[in-house]
Amino acid sequence: MAGSVVFETVDAGDILEDGQPIGGNLRLAYGDNGNTFTGALTVAGQHNGFEWLGYLKSAQGKDYTAGAGDKVSGTGADLQSGLVKLAYESDQGDRIEFSAQRLRDAAFRPFRANMGGVAGPVRDDRLYDTTRTSVSLSYENTMAAGMWDPKLVVGFSESLVNVPNPWQSEGTSATWSLTAQNTFNLSERDTVTVGLDAYDRNGLYEAPGVRLEETARNIGIFAQARLEPVDRLKLSFGLRADRQRFTGVNGWRDTNSGLSGNASVSYGLTEALTLRAGVSSVFGGIDIEDNYIYERSPLWSYTGLQPSRSENIVAGVDWTDGNLTLGGEVFQTKINKARGAEENFDFESRGFNLGGTYGWDGGF
């Protein structure tokens, strides 16, 4: 609603030197608080445009001890994760990449693992067997220029939370997504990106004799311009339109549409001092609820739900002198009609960020 988080895992090129066919690293760590041992192995290779990378990590440990010397139950590490990446890049820059990542944590956690203690009598820890899976397939041209610079990404992600005791319950949250776009490179500094994206999300709760599910399907079209009309002035503005179809646990359905827009400006008053500001209004549709809440209230009335929208504004200043950068910003985000189980809520967040960085050739 107020932005997005995008992460990209390392490629073989981040592990290997130019021309190096195979390599990797092994990392071992030990933490005395909880007697936690961690091991991670990375191996990568490249040959004639083909690349591959494999990564495995394991962490095992006991409950850690707080500052006062008390054991904190439900904190022991029992984590395994892995990553596989395969890619091919032609001499012309056409690159196809496949990535699959899996993370599993199976250990005793607090009764409500997401919030620690709960009101009422203290409940014992219970086993949470959680698995997160992410898969993606992408195409782009790393040498593209001019009016044809396409990118295609297909993705799938799933988070599974299995709590066998006391109700043999299992919650699954999954998303299929697609983004197809083209960037028009008007010049070395000016671009316009247009495209469409879509997602299919579901939240599913299952237990013996129980199956409750919410789904949301959305398709959107967008355009975003990033321009530098004169030296030191950067402009960015965009517009998108979305159409979402939501289905509740009792079969209730609703279709909503909305427009979103954003604009930002950055201007360098001097070589060192830059001012920046941005605003946006974002259509959020109807969010899928936490699937472990479904069993508590399977006969919901959705008639009070409406699509959410956020209004965001930020203004900041940055100063850079050699290796030193200082900056700050103020922000405000208003969320209207945020999703509750059966009704909407409005809330607001405002504040400031201050930051400083000093960097050199080997670090920062």
CSV table of C-alpha atoms in Angstrom, one decimal:
chain,number,residue,atom,x,y,z
A,1,MET,CA,0.0,0.0,0.0
A,2,ALA,CA,2.9,2.4,0.7
A,3,GLY,CA,5.5,0.7,-1.5
A,4,SER,CA,6.9,-2.8,-2.2
A,5,VAL,CA,9.9,-4.9,-1.2
A,6,VAL,CA,11.9,-6.5,-4.1
A,7,PHE,CA,14.8,-8.8,-3.4
A,8,GLU,CA,17.2,-10.6,-5.8
A,9,THR,CA,19.4,-13.4,-4.7
A,10,VAL,CA,23.0,-13.7,-5.8
A,11,ASP,CA,24.0,-15.1,-9.2
A,12,ALA,CA,27.0,-17.2,-10.2
A,13,GLY,CA,28.6,-13.9,-11.4
A,14,ASP,CA,28.6,-12.6,-7.8
A,15,ILE,CA,30.5,-15.7,-6.6
A,16,LEU,CA,33.0,-16.2,-9.5
A,17,GLU,CA,35.6,-14.1,-11.1
A,18,ASP,CA,35.5,-13.5,-14.9
A,19,GLY,CA,36.5,-16.7,-16.7
A,20,GLN,CA,36.4,-18.8,-13.5
A,21,PRO,CA,34.5,-22.0,-14.3
A,22,ILE,CA,33.6,-23.1,-10.8
A,23,GLY,CA,34.0,-22.0,-7.2
A,24,GLY,CA,32.2,-21.3,-4.0
A,25,ASN,CA,32.6,-20.8,-0.3
A,26,LEU,CA,31.8,-22.6,3.0
A,27,ARG,CA,30.8,-20.6,6.1
A,28,LEU,CA,30.7,-21.9,9.7
A,29,ALA,CA,29.5,-20.0,12.7
A,30,TYR,CA,28.8,-20.7,16.4
A,31,GLY,CA,26.8,-18.6,18.9
A,32,ASP,CA,27.3,-19.4,22.6
A,33,ASN,CA,23.8,-18.0,23.6
A,34,GLY,CA,21.7,-21.0,22.7
A,35,ASN,CA,24.7,-23.0,21.5
A,36,THR,CA,23.6,-22.3,18.0
A,37,PHE,CA,25.7,-23.8,15.1
A,38,THR,CA,25.3,-22.6,11.6
A,39,GLY,CA,26.7,-23.9,8.4
A,40,ALA,CA,26.3,-22.6,4.8
A,41,LEU,CA,27.7,-23.9,1.5
A,42,THR,CA,27.6,-22.1,-1.8
A,43,VAL,CA,28.8,-23.6,-5.1
A,44,ALA,CA,28.6,-21.9,-8.5
A,45,GLY,CA,29.7,-22.5,-12.1
A,46,GLN,CA,29.6,-20.9,-15.6
A,47,HIS,CA,30.5,-22.1,-19.1
A,48,ASN,CA,29.7,-20.7,-22.5
A,49,GLY,CA,26.8,-18.5,-21.3
A,50,PHE,CA,25.3,-21.1,-18.9
A,51,GLU,CA,25.3,-20.4,-15.2
A,52,TRP,CA,24.3,-22.5,-12.2
A,53,LEU,CA,24.3,-21.9,-8.4
A,54,GLY,CA,23.4,-24.0,-5.4
A,55,TYR,CA,23.2,-22.9,-1.8
A,56,LEU,CA,22.4,-24.8,1.4
A,57,LYS,CA,22.2,-23.5,5.0
A,58,SER,CA,21.4,-25.2,8.3
A,59,ALA,CA,21.1,-23.6,11.8
A,60,GLN,CA,20.6,-25.7,14.9
A,61,GLY,CA,20.4,-24.5,18.5
A,62,LYS,CA,18.7,-24.4,21.8
A,63,ASP,CA,16.6,-21.7,23.5
A,64,TYR,CA,18.6,-18.5,24.1
A,65,THR,CA,19.0,-16.7,27.4
A,66,ALA,CA,17.8,-13.2,28.1
A,67,GLY,CA,19.9,-10.4,29.7
A,68,ALA,CA,18.6,-11.3,33.2
A,69,GLY,CA,19.7,-14.9,32.8
A,70,ASP,CA,16.2,-16.4,32.1
A,71,LYS,CA,15.7,-18.9,29.3
A,72,VAL,CA,13.3,-17.7,26.6
A,73,SER,CA,11.3,-20.7,25.6
A,74,GLY,CA,10.4,-21.3,22.0
A,75,THR,CA,13.5,-19.6,20.6
A,76,GLY,CA,15.7,-22.5,19.6
A,77,ALA,CA,17.0,-22.5,16.0
A,78,ASP,CA,16.0,-25.4,13.7
A,79,LEU,CA,16.3,-23.9,10.2
A,80,GLN,CA,17.1,-25.4,6.8
A,81,SER,CA,17.1,-23.4,3.6
A,82,GLY,CA,18.3,-23.9,0.0
A,83,LEU,CA,18.5,-22.1,-3.3
A,84,VAL,CA,19.0,-23.2,-6.9
A,85,LYS,CA,19.5,-20.9,-9.8
A,86,LEU,CA,20.0,-21.8,-13.5
A,87,ALA,CA,20.5,-19.2,-16.2
A,88,TYR,CA,21.6,-18.8,-19.8
A,89,GLU,CA,22.7,-15.5,-21.4
A,90,SER,CA,23.5,-15.3,-25.2
A,91,ASP,CA,26.1,-13.1,-26.8
A,92,GLN,CA,23.3,-10.7,-27.7
A,93,GLY,CA,22.3,-10.3,-24.1
A,94,ASP,CA,19.1,-12.4,-24.0
A,95,ARG,CA,19.0,-13.9,-20.5
A,96,ILE,CA,16.6,-16.6,-19.2
A,97,GLU,CA,16.8,-17.3,-15.5
A,98,PHE,CA,15.2,-19.9,-13.2
A,99,SER,CA,15.3,-19.6,-9.5
A,100,ALA,CA,13.8,-21.8,-6.7
A,101,GLN,CA,14.2,-21.2,-3.0
A,102,ARG,CA,12.9,-23.1,0.0
A,103,LEU,CA,13.1,-22.4,3.7
A,104,ARG,CA,11.9,-24.6,6.5
A,105,ASP,CA,11.6,-24.0,10.3
A,106,ALA,CA,10.2,-26.8,12.4
A,107,ALA,CA,10.5,-26.2,16.2
A,108,PHE,CA,8.5,-25.5,19.3
A,109,ARG,CA,7.4,-21.9,19.4
A,110,PRO,CA,5.1,-19.8,21.7
A,111,PHE,CA,1.4,-20.7,21.5
A,112,ARG,CA,0.9,-17.6,19.3
A,113,ALA,CA,4.2,-17.6,17.5
A,114,ASN,CA,3.6,-14.2,15.9
A,115,MET,CA,2.9,-12.3,19.2
A,116,GLY,CA,4.6,-14.2,22.1
A,117,GLY,CA,2.5,-14.2,25.2
A,118,VAL,CA,-1.3,-14.2,25.1
A,119,ALA,CA,-3.9,-13.0,27.5
A,120,GLY,CA,-5.2,-15.6,30.1
A,121,PRO,CA,-3.4,-18.6,31.4
A,122,VAL,CA,0.1,-19.2,30.1
A,123,ARG,CA,-0.1,-21.8,27.3
A,124,ASP,CA,2.7,-24.3,26.6
A,125,ASP,CA,4.8,-24.0,23.5
A,126,ARG,CA,3.7,-26.1,20.5
A,127,LEU,CA,5.3,-27.3,17.3
A,128,TYR,CA,5.2,-25.0,14.3
A,129,ASP,CA,6.3,-26.7,11.1
A,130,THR,CA,6.6,-23.8,8.6
A,131,THR,CA,7.8,-23.9,5.0
A,132,ARG,CA,8.3,-21.1,2.6
A,133,THR,CA,8.8,-21.7,-1.1
A,134,SER,CA,9.5,-19.3,-4.0
A,135,VAL,CA,9.9,-20.1,-7.7
A,136,SER,CA,10.5,-17.6,-10.5
A,137,LEU,CA,11.2,-17.7,-14.2
A,138,SER,CA,12.3,-14.5,-16.0
A,139,TYR,CA,13.5,-13.2,-19.4
A,140,GLU,CA,15.3,-9.9,-20.2
A,141,ASN,CA,17.9,-8.5,-22.4
A,142,THR,CA,20.9,-7.2,-20.5
A,143,MET,CA,22.1,-5.2,-23.5
A,144,ALA,CA,18.8,-3.8,-24.6
A,145,ALA,CA,18.6,-0.2,-25.7
A,146,GLY,CA,16.2,1.9,-27.8
A,147,MET,CA,12.5,1.2,-28.0
A,148,TRP,CA,12.6,-2.5,-27.4
A,149,ASP,CA,13.7,-3.5,-23.9
A,150,PRO,CA,11.2,-6.3,-22.7
A,151,LYS,CA,11.1,-8.1,-19.4
A,152,LEU,CA,8.9,-11.0,-18.4
A,153,VAL,CA,8.7,-12.5,-14.9
A,154,VAL,CA,6.5,-15.5,-13.8
A,155,GLY,CA,6.5,-16.3,-10.1
A,156,PHE,CA,5.0,-18.5,-7.5
A,157,SER,CA,5.3,-18.2,-3.7
A,158,GLU,CA,3.8,-20.3,-0.9
A,159,SER,CA,4.0,-20.1,2.9
A,160,LEU,CA,2.7,-23.2,4.8
A,161,VAL,CA,2.2,-23.2,8.6
A,162,ASN,CA,1.4,-26.6,10.0
A,163,VAL,CA,0.4,-26.9,13.7
A,164,PRO,CA,-0.3,-30.6,14.3
A,165,ASN,CA,-1.3,-30.2,18.0
A,166,PRO,CA,-4.0,-29.6,19.1
A,167,TRP,CA,-6.2,-29.4,16.0
A,168,GLN,CA,-4.1,-30.8,13.2
A,169,SER,CA,-4.5,-27.4,11.5
A,170,GLU,CA,-2.6,-26.2,8.4
A,171,GLY,CA,-2.6,-22.7,6.9
A,172,THR,CA,-1.4,-22.1,3.3
A,173,SER,CA,-0.9,-18.7,1.7
A,174,ALA,CA,0.0,-18.9,-2.0
A,175,THR,CA,0.5,-16.4,-4.9
A,176,TRP,CA,0.9,-16.8,-8.6
A,177,SER,CA,2.1,-13.7,-10.3
A,178,LEU,CA,3.0,-12.4,-13.8
A,179,THR,CA,4.6,-9.2,-15.0
A,180,ALA,CA,5.2,-8.3,-18.7
A,181,GLN,CA,6.7,-5.0,-19.5
A,182,ASN,CA,8.7,-3.0,-22.0
A,183,THR,CA,11.0,-0.1,-21.3
A,184,PHE,CA,11.3,2.6,-24.0
A,185,ASN,CA,14.8,4.1,-23.7
A,186,LEU,CA,14.2,7.6,-25.0
A,187,SER,CA,17.8,8.5,-24.2
A,188,GLU,CA,20.5,7.4,-21.8
A,189,ARG,CA,18.7,9.2,-19.0
A,190,ASP,CA,15.0,9.1,-20.0
A,191,THR,CA,12.8,6.0,-19.9
A,192,VAL,CA,9.1,5.1,-20.1
A,193,THR,CA,8.0,1.7,-18.9
A,194,VAL,CA,4.6,0.2,-19.8
A,195,GLY,CA,3.2,-3.2,-19.1
A,196,LEU,CA,0.7,-5.4,-17.3
A,197,ASP,CA,0.8,-7.5,-14.2
A,198,ALA,CA,-1.6,-10.0,-12.6
A,199,TYR,CA,-1.8,-12.2,-9.5
A,200,ASP,CA,-3.9,-15.0,-8.1
A,201,ARG,CA,-3.7,-15.3,-4.3
A,202,ASN,CA,-5.4,-17.6,-1.9
A,203,GLY,CA,-5.5,-18.1,1.8
A,204,LEU,CA,-6.5,-21.7,2.9
A,205,TYR,CA,-7.2,-23.1,6.3
A,206,GLU,CA,-7.5,-26.9,6.6
A,207,ALA,CA,-8.2,-29.3,9.6
A,208,PRO,CA,-10.0,-32.6,9.8
A,209,GLY,CA,-13.4,-32.0,8.3
A,210,VAL,CA,-12.7,-28.2,7.7
A,211,ARG,CA,-11.6,-26.4,4.5
A,212,LEU,CA,-12.0,-22.6,4.4
A,213,GLU,CA,-10.5,-20.4,1.7
A,214,GLU,CA,-10.4,-16.8,0.5
A,215,THR,CA,-9.1,-15.9,-3.0
A,216,ALA,CA,-8.2,-12.7,-4.8
A,217,ARG,CA,-7.4,-12.3,-8.5
A,218,ASN,CA,-6.1,-9.0,-9.9
A,219,ILE,CA,-5.0,-7.7,-13.3
A,220,GLY,CA,-3.4,-4.3,-13.8
A,221,ILE,CA,-1.9,-2.1,-16.5
A,222,PHE,CA,0.7,0.5,-15.7
A,223,ALA,CA,3.0,3.2,-17.2
A,224,GLN,CA,5.9,4.9,-15.4
A,225,ALA,CA,8.1,7.7,-16.8
A,226,ARG,CA,11.6,8.5,-15.4
A,227,LEU,CA,13.0,11.7,-16.9
A,228,GLU,CA,15.9,14.1,-16.5
A,229,PRO,CA,14.8,17.1,-18.6
A,230,VAL,CA,17.8,19.2,-17.4
A,231,ASP,CA,20.9,18.6,-15.3
A,232,ARG,CA,20.3,17.9,-11.6
A,233,LEU,CA,16.5,17.6,-12.2
A,234,LYS,CA,14.9,14.2,-12.1
A,235,LEU,CA,11.2,13.5,-12.5
A,236,SER,CA,9.2,10.3,-12.1
A,237,PHE,CA,5.5,9.9,-12.6
A,238,GLY,CA,3.2,7.0,-13.3
A,239,LEU,CA,-0.4,5.7,-13.5
A,240,ARG,CA,-1.9,2.3,-13.2
A,241,ALA,CA,-5.4,0.7,-13.3
A,242,ASP,CA,-6.4,-2.4,-11.4
A,243,ARG,CA,-9.4,-4.7,-11.4
A,244,GLN,CA,-9.8,-7.2,-8.6
A,245,ARG,CA,-12.2,-10.1,-7.9
A,246,PHE,CA,-12.4,-11.3,-4.3
A,247,THR,CA,-14.1,-14.5,-3.0
A,248,GLY,CA,-14.7,-15.1,0.7
A,249,VAL,CA,-14.9,-18.3,2.7
A,250,ASN,CA,-18.7,-18.5,2.4
A,251,GLY,CA,-18.7,-17.9,-1.4
A,252,TRP,CA,-19.3,-14.1,-1.1
A,253,ARG,CA,-17.9,-12.3,-4.2
A,254,ASP,CA,-17.1,-8.8,-5.0
A,255,THR,CA,-15.3,-7.1,-8.0
A,256,ASN,CA,-13.6,-3.7,-7.6
A,257,SER,CA,-11.6,-1.4,-9.8
A,258,GLY,CA,-9.4,1.5,-9.1
A,259,LEU,CA,-6.7,3.9,-10.4
A,260,SER,CA,-3.4,4.6,-8.8
A,261,GLY,CA,-0.9,7.4,-9.4
A,262,ASN,CA,2.5,8.6,-8.2
A,263,ALA,CA,4.8,11.5,-8.8
A,264,SER,CA,8.2,12.5,-7.5
A,265,VAL,CA,10.9,15.1,-8.1
A,266,SER,CA,14.5,15.4,-7.2
A,267,TYR,CA,16.6,18.5,-7.7
A,268,GLY,CA,20.3,19.1,-7.0
A,269,LEU,CA,20.7,22.6,-5.6
A,270,THR,CA,24.4,22.1,-5.7
A,271,GLU,CA,26.8,19.3,-6.5
A,272,ALA,CA,26.4,18.1,-2.9
A,273,LEU,CA,22.9,19.1,-1.8
A,274,THR,CA,19.7,17.4,-3.3
A,275,LEU,CA,16.1,18.0,-2.4
A,276,ARG,CA,13.4,15.4,-3.1
A,277,ALA,CA,9.7,14.9,-2.6
A,278,GLY,CA,7.0,12.4,-3.7
A,279,VAL,CA,3.3,11.7,-3.5
A,280,SER,CA,1.1,8.7,-4.4
A,281,SER,CA,-2.4,7.4,-4.1
A,282,VAL,CA,-2.6,3.6,-4.3
A,283,PHE,CA,-5.6,1.3,-4.9
A,284,GLY,CA,-5.2,-1.7,-2.6
A,285,GLY,CA,-8.3,-3.8,-3.3
A,286,ILE,CA,-9.4,-6.2,-0.5
A,287,ASP,CA,-6.7,-8.1,1.3
A,288,ILE,CA,-6.8,-11.8,2.1
A,289,GLU,CA,-7.1,-12.3,5.9
A,290,ASP,CA,-4.8,-14.4,8.1
A,291,ASN,CA,-6.0,-18.0,7.3
A,292,TYR,CA,-5.8,-19.1,10.9
A,293,ILE,CA,-8.6,-16.7,11.7
A,294,TYR,CA,-11.0,-18.4,9.3
A,295,GLU,CA,-11.8,-21.3,11.7
A,296,ARG,CA,-12.8,-18.9,14.4
A,297,SER,CA,-15.5,-17.2,12.3
A,298,PRO,CA,-16.4,-19.3,9.3
A,299,LEU,CA,-19.8,-17.6,8.7
A,300,TRP,CA,-18.5,-14.1,8.1
A,301,SER,CA,-20.5,-11.3,6.6
A,302,TYR,CA,-18.4,-9.6,4.1
A,303,THR,CA,-20.9,-6.9,3.2
A,304,GLY,CA,-19.0,-4.3,5.2
A,305,LEU,CA,-15.7,-4.7,3.4
A,306,GLN,CA,-14.6,-2.1,0.8
A,307,PRO,CA,-11.4,-1.8,-1.2
A,308,SER,CA,-8.6,-0.1,0.6
A,309,ARG,CA,-6.5,2.9,-0.5
A,310,SER,CA,-3.4,4.6,0.7
A,311,GLU,CA,-2.3,8.3,0.5
A,312,ASN,CA,1.4,8.8,0.8
A,313,ILE,CA,3.7,11.8,0.9
A,314,VAL,CA,7.4,12.1,1.6
A,315,ALA,CA,10.0,15.0,1.4
A,316,GLY,CA,13.7,14.8,2.1
A,317,VAL,CA,17.2,16.2,1.6
A,318,ASP,CA,20.5,14.5,0.9
A,319,TRP,CA,24.0,15.9,1.2
A,320,THR,CA,27.1,14.1,-0.2
A,321,ASP,CA,30.7,15.2,0.2
A,322,GLY,CA,33.2,12.6,-1.0
A,323,ASN,CA,32.7,9.4,0.9
A,324,LEU,CA,30.3,10.9,3.4
A,325,THR,CA,26.5,11.0,2.8
A,326,LEU,CA,23.9,12.5,5.2
A,327,GLY,CA,20.2,12.5,4.6
A,328,GLY,CA,16.8,12.8,6.2
A,329,GLU,CA,13.1,12.8,5.3
A,330,VAL,CA,9.6,13.2,6.7
A,331,PHE,CA,6.7,11.0,5.6
A,332,GLN,CA,3.0,10.4,6.1
A,333,THR,CA,1.0,7.4,5.1
A,334,LYS,CA,-2.8,7.2,5.4
A,335,ILE,CA,-4.5,3.9,4.9
A,336,ASN,CA,-8.3,4.1,4.3
A,337,LYS,CA,-10.5,1.1,4.7
A,338,ALA,CA,-7.8,-1.3,5.7
A,339,ARG,CA,-8.9,-4.9,6.0
A,340,GLY,CA,-10.2,-6.2,9.3
A,341,ALA,CA,-11.9,-9.7,9.6
A,342,GLU,CA,-15.4,-8.3,8.8
A,343,GLU,CA,-15.0,-4.5,8.6
A,344,ASN,CA,-12.7,-1.8,7.5
A,345,PHE,CA,-10.4,0.5,9.6
A,346,ASP,CA,-8.6,3.7,8.9
A,347,PHE,CA,-5.1,4.5,10.3
A,348,GLU,CA,-2.2,6.8,9.8
A,349,SER,CA,1.6,6.6,10.2
A,350,ARG,CA,3.9,9.6,10.2
A,351,GLY,CA,7.5,10.2,11.2
A,352,PHE,CA,11.0,10.9,10.0
A,353,ASN,CA,14.1,9.0,8.9
A,354,LEU,CA,17.7,10.2,9.5
A,355,GLY,CA,20.7,8.4,8.0
A,356,GLY,CA,24.4,8.7,7.4
A,357,THR,CA,26.9,6.6,5.4
A,358,TYR,CA,30.7,6.7,5.1
A,359,GLY,CA,32.1,4.5,2.4
A,360,TRP,CA,35.4,3.4,1.0
A,361,ASP,CA,36.7,1.0,-1.6
A,362,GLY,CA,36.3,-2.1,0.6
A,363,GLY,CA,33.2,-1.3,2.6
A,364,PHE,CA,30.9,1.4,4.1
